[in-house]
PDB file of C-alpha atoms in Angstrom:
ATOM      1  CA  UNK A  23       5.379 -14.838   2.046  1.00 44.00           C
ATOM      2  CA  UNK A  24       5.651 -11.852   4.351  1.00 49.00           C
ATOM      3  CA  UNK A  25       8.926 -10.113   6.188  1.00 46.00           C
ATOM      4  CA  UNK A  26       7.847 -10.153   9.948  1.00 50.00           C
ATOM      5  CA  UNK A  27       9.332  -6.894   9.910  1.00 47.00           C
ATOM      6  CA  UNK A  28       6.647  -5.662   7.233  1.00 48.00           C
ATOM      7  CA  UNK A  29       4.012  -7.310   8.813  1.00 51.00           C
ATOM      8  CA  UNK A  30       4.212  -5.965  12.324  1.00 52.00           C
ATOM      9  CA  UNK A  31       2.917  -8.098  15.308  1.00 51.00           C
ATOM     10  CA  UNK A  32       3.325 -11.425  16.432  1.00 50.00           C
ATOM     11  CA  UNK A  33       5.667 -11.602  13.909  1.00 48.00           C
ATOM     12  CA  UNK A  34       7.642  -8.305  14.966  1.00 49.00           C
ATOM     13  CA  UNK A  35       8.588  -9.854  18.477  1.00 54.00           C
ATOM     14  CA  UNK A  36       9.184 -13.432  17.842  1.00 56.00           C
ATOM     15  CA  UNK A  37       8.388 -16.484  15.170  1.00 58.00           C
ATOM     16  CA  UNK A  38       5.439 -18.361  16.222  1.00 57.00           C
ATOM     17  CA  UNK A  39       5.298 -22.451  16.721  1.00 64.00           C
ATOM     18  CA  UNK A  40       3.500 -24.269  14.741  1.00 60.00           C
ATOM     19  CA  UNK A  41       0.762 -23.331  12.202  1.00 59.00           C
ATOM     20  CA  UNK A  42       0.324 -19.105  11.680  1.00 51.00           C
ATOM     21  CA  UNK A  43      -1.916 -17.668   9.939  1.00 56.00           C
ATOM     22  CA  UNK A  44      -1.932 -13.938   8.967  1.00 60.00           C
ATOM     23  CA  UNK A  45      -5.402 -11.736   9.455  1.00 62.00           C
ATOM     24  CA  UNK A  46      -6.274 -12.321   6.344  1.00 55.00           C
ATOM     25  CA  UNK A  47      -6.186 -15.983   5.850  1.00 57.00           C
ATOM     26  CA  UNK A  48      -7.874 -15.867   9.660  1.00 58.00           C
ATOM     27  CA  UNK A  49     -10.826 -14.309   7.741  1.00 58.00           C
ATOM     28  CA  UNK A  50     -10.982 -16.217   4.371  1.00 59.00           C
ATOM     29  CA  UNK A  51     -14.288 -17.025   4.824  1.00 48.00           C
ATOM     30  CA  UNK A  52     -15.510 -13.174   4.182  1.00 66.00           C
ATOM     31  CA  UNK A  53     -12.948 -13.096   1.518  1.00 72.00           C
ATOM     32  CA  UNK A  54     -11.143  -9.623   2.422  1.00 82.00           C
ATOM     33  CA  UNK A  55     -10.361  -7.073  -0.249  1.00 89.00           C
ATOM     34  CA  UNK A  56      -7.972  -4.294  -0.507  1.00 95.00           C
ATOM     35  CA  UNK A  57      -9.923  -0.956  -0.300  1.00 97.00           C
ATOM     36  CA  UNK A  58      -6.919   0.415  -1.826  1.00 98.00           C
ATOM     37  CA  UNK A  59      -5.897  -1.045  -5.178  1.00 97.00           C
ATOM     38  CA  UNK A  60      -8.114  -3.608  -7.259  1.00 96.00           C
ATOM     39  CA  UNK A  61      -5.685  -6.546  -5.902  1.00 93.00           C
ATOM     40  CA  UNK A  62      -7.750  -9.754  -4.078  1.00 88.00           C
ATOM     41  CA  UNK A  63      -4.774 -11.508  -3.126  1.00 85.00           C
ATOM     42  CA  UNK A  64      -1.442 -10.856  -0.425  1.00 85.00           C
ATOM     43  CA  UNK A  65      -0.542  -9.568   3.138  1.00 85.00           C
ATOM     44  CA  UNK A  66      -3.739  -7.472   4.278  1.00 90.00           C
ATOM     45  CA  UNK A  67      -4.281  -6.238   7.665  1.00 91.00           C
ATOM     46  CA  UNK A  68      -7.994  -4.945   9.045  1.00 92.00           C
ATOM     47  CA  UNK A  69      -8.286  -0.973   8.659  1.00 96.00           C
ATOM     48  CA  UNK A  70      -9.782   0.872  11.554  1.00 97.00           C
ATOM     49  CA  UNK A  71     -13.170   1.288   9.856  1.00 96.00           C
ATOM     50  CA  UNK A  72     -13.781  -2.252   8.979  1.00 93.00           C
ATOM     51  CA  UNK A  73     -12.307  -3.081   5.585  1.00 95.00           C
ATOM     52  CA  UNK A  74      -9.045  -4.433   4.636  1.00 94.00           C
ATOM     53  CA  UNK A  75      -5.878  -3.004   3.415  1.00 96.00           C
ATOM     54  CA  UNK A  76      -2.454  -4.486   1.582  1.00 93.00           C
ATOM     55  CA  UNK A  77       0.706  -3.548   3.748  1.00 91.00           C
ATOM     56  CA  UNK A  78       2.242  -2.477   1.079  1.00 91.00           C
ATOM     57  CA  UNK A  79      -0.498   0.028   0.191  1.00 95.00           C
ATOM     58  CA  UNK A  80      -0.962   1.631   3.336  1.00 94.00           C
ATOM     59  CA  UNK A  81       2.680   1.851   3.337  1.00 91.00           C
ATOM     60  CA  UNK A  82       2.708   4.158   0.115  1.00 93.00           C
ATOM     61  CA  UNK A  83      -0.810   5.987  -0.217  1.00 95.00           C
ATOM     62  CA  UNK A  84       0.494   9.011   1.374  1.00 91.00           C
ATOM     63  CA  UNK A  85      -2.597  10.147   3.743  1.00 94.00           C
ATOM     64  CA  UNK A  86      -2.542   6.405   5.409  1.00 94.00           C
ATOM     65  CA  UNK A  87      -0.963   5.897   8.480  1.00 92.00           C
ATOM     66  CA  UNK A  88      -1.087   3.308  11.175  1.00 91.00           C
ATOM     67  CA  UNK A  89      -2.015   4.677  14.565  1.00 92.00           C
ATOM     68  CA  UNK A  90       0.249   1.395  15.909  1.00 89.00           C
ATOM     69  CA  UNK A  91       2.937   2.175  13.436  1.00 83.00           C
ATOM     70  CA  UNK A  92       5.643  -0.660  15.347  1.00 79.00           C
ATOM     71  CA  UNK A  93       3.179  -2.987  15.070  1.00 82.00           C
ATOM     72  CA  UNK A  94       1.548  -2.153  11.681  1.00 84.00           C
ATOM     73  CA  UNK A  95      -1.749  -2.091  13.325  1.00 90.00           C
ATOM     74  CA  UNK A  96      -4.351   0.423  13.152  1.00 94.00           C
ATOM     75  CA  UNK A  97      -4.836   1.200   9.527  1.00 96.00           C
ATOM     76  CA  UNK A  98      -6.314   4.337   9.094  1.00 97.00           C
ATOM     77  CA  UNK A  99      -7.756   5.473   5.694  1.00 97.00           C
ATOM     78  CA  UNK A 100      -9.802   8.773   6.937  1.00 97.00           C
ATOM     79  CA  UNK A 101      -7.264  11.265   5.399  1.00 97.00           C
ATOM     80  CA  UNK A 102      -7.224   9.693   1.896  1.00 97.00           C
ATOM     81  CA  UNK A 103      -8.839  12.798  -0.717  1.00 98.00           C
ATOM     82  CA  UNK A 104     -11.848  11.443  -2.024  1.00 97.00           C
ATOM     83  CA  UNK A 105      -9.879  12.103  -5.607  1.00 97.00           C
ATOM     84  CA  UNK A 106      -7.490   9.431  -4.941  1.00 97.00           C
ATOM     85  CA  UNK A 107     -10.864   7.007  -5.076  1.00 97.00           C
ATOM     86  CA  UNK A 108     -12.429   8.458  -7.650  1.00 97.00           C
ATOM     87  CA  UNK A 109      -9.694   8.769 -10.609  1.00 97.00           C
ATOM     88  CA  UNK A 110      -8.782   5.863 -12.388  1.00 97.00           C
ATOM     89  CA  UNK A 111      -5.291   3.913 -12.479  1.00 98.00           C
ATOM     90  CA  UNK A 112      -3.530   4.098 -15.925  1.00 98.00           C
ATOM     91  CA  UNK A 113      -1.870   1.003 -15.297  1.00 98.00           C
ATOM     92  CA  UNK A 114      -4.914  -1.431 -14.963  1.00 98.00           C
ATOM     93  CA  UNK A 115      -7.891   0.866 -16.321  1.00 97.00           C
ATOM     94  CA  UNK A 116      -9.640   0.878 -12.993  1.00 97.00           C
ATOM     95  CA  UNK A 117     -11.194   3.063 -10.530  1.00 96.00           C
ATOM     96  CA  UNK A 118     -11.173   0.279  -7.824  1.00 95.00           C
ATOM     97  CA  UNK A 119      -9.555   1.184  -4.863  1.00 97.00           C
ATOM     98  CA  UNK A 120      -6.850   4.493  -4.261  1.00 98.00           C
ATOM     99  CA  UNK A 121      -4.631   5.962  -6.838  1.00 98.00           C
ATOM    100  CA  UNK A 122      -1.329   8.028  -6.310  1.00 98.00           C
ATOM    101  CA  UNK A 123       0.488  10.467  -8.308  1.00 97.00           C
ATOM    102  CA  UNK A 124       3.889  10.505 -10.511  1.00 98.00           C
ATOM    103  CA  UNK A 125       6.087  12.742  -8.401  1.00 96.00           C
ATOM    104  CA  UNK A 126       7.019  13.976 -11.913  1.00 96.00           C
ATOM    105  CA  UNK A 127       6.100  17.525 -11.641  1.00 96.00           C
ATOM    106  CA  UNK A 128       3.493  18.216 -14.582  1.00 95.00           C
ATOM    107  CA  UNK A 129       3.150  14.504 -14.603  1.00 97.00           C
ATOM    108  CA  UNK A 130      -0.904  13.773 -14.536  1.00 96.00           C
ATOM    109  CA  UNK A 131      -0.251   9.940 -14.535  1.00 98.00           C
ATOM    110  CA  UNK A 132      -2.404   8.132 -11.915  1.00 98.00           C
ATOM    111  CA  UNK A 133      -1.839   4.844 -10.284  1.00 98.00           C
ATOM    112  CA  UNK A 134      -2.176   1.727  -7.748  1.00 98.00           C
ATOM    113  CA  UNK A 135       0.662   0.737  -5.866  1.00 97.00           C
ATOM    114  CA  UNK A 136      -0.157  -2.591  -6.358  1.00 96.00           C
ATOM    115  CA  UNK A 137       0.209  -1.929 -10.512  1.00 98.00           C
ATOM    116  CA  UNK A 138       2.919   0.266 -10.037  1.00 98.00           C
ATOM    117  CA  UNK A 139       4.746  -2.676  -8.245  1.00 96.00           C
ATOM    118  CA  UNK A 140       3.923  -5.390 -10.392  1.00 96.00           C
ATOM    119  CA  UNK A 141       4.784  -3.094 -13.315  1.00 97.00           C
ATOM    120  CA  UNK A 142       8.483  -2.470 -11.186  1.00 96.00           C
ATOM    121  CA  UNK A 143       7.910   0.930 -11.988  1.00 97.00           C
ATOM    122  CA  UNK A 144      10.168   2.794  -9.008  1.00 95.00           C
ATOM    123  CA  UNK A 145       7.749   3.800  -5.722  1.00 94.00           C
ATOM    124  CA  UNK A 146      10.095   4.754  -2.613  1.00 91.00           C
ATOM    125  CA  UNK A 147       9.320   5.752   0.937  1.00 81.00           C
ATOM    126  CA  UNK A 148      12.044   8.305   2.296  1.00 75.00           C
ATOM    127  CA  UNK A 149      12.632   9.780   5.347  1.00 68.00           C
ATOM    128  CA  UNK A 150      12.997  13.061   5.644  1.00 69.00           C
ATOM    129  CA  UNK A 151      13.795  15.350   8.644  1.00 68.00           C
ATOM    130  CA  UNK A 152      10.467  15.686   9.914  1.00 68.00           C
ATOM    131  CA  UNK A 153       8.569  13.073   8.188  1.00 72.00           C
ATOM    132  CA  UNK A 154       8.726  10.082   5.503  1.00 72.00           C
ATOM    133  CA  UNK A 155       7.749  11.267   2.026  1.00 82.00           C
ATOM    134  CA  UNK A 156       6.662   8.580  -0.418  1.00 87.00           C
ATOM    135  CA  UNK A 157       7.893   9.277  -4.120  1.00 91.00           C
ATOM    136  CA  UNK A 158       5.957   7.010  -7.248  1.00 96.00           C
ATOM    137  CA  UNK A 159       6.286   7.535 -10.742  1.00 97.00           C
ATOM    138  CA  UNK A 160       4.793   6.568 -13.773  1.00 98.00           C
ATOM    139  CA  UNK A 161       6.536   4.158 -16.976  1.00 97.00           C
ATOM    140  CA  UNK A 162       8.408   6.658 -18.499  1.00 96.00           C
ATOM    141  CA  UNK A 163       9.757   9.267 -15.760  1.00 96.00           C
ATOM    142  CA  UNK A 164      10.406   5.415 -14.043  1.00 95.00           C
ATOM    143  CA  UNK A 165      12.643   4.750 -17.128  1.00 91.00           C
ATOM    144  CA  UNK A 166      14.425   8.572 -16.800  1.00 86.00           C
ATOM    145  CA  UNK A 167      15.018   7.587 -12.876  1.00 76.00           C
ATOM    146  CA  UNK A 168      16.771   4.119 -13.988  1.00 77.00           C
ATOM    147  CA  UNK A 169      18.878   5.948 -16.617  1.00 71.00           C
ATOM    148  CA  UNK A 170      19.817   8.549 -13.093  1.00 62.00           C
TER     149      UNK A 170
END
C-alpha cells in the first residue's frame, strides 16, 4: 500500500480504473532492488542512472533529490558521499545500500532508513526557510527525543 501523495504520478492527479500497477511490480521480472538500504521489498521508483530506489529512502538520504519533485520522478543519487555506501548500518550489520547519520551531535551511529523505520526509531523531514532538512537518530538519542 502506497499514499498517491507519496508516490507521485498517475497517482498524484487522479485514481486509476481498473488494475495499477506501480514501477516496480511493472518490472518484477528483473526483480528491482533498493540501491539505498538492503530492503527487496515496497514502493520503488527507477533512479535516473538505472537502478531502483524506495520512496521513502530518497525521501530521507539527504544528497537525493528528485529532479520531478511533484511527481516523485527523477531520482537522482549522484550527490550521495561515497561514505554513506561504504560504512555499515548498526541496525542490520550491513554495508548494502546508503547509510545516514544520528543528528545527535558526537553521535557516530550509522544507519538505513529502511532499519531506522522498521526499528520506529524517530527520522523527520523539516522544512526550513530555505530548504527541508532531514533529522534521524539512533536507539537511544530516539528514546531521549520520545522522553522531549
Amino acid at each position: 500500500m502506497v499514499h498517491a501523495s507519496c508516490y507521485g504520478d498517475p497517482l498524484q492527479s487522479s485514481i486509476p480504473e481498473g488494475d495499477w500497477f506501480c514501477c516496480r511490480c511493472e518490472k518484477i521480472a528483473e526483480n528491482p532492488t533498493c540501491c539505498l538500504c538492503p530492503v527487496k521489498e515496497g514502493a520503488m521508483k527507477p533512479t535516473i542512472d538505472g537502478k531502483w530506489a524506495h520512496i521513502l529512502c530518497a525521501l530521507f538520504v539527504p544528497e537525493v533529490f528528485f529532479r520531478e519533485p511533484e511527481e516523485r520522478e527523477g531520482i537522482d543519487c549522484s550527490k550521495v558521499p561515497l561514505r554513506r555506501f561504504e560504512e555499515g548500518c548498526y541496525l542490520c550489520g550491513t554495508k548494502n545500500g546508503s547509510v545516514i547519520d544520528c543528528s545527535e551531535p558526537k553521535c557516530g551511529a550509522k544507519f538505513h532508513v529502511s532499519c531506522a523505520l522498521e526499528k520506529d526509531l524517530c527520522v523527520e523531514y523539516r522544512e526550513e526557510k530555505r530548504r527541508g532538512i532531514v533529522v534521524g537518530f539512533c536507539e537511544v538519542h530516539t528514546q531521549l527525543w520520545k522522553k522531549v
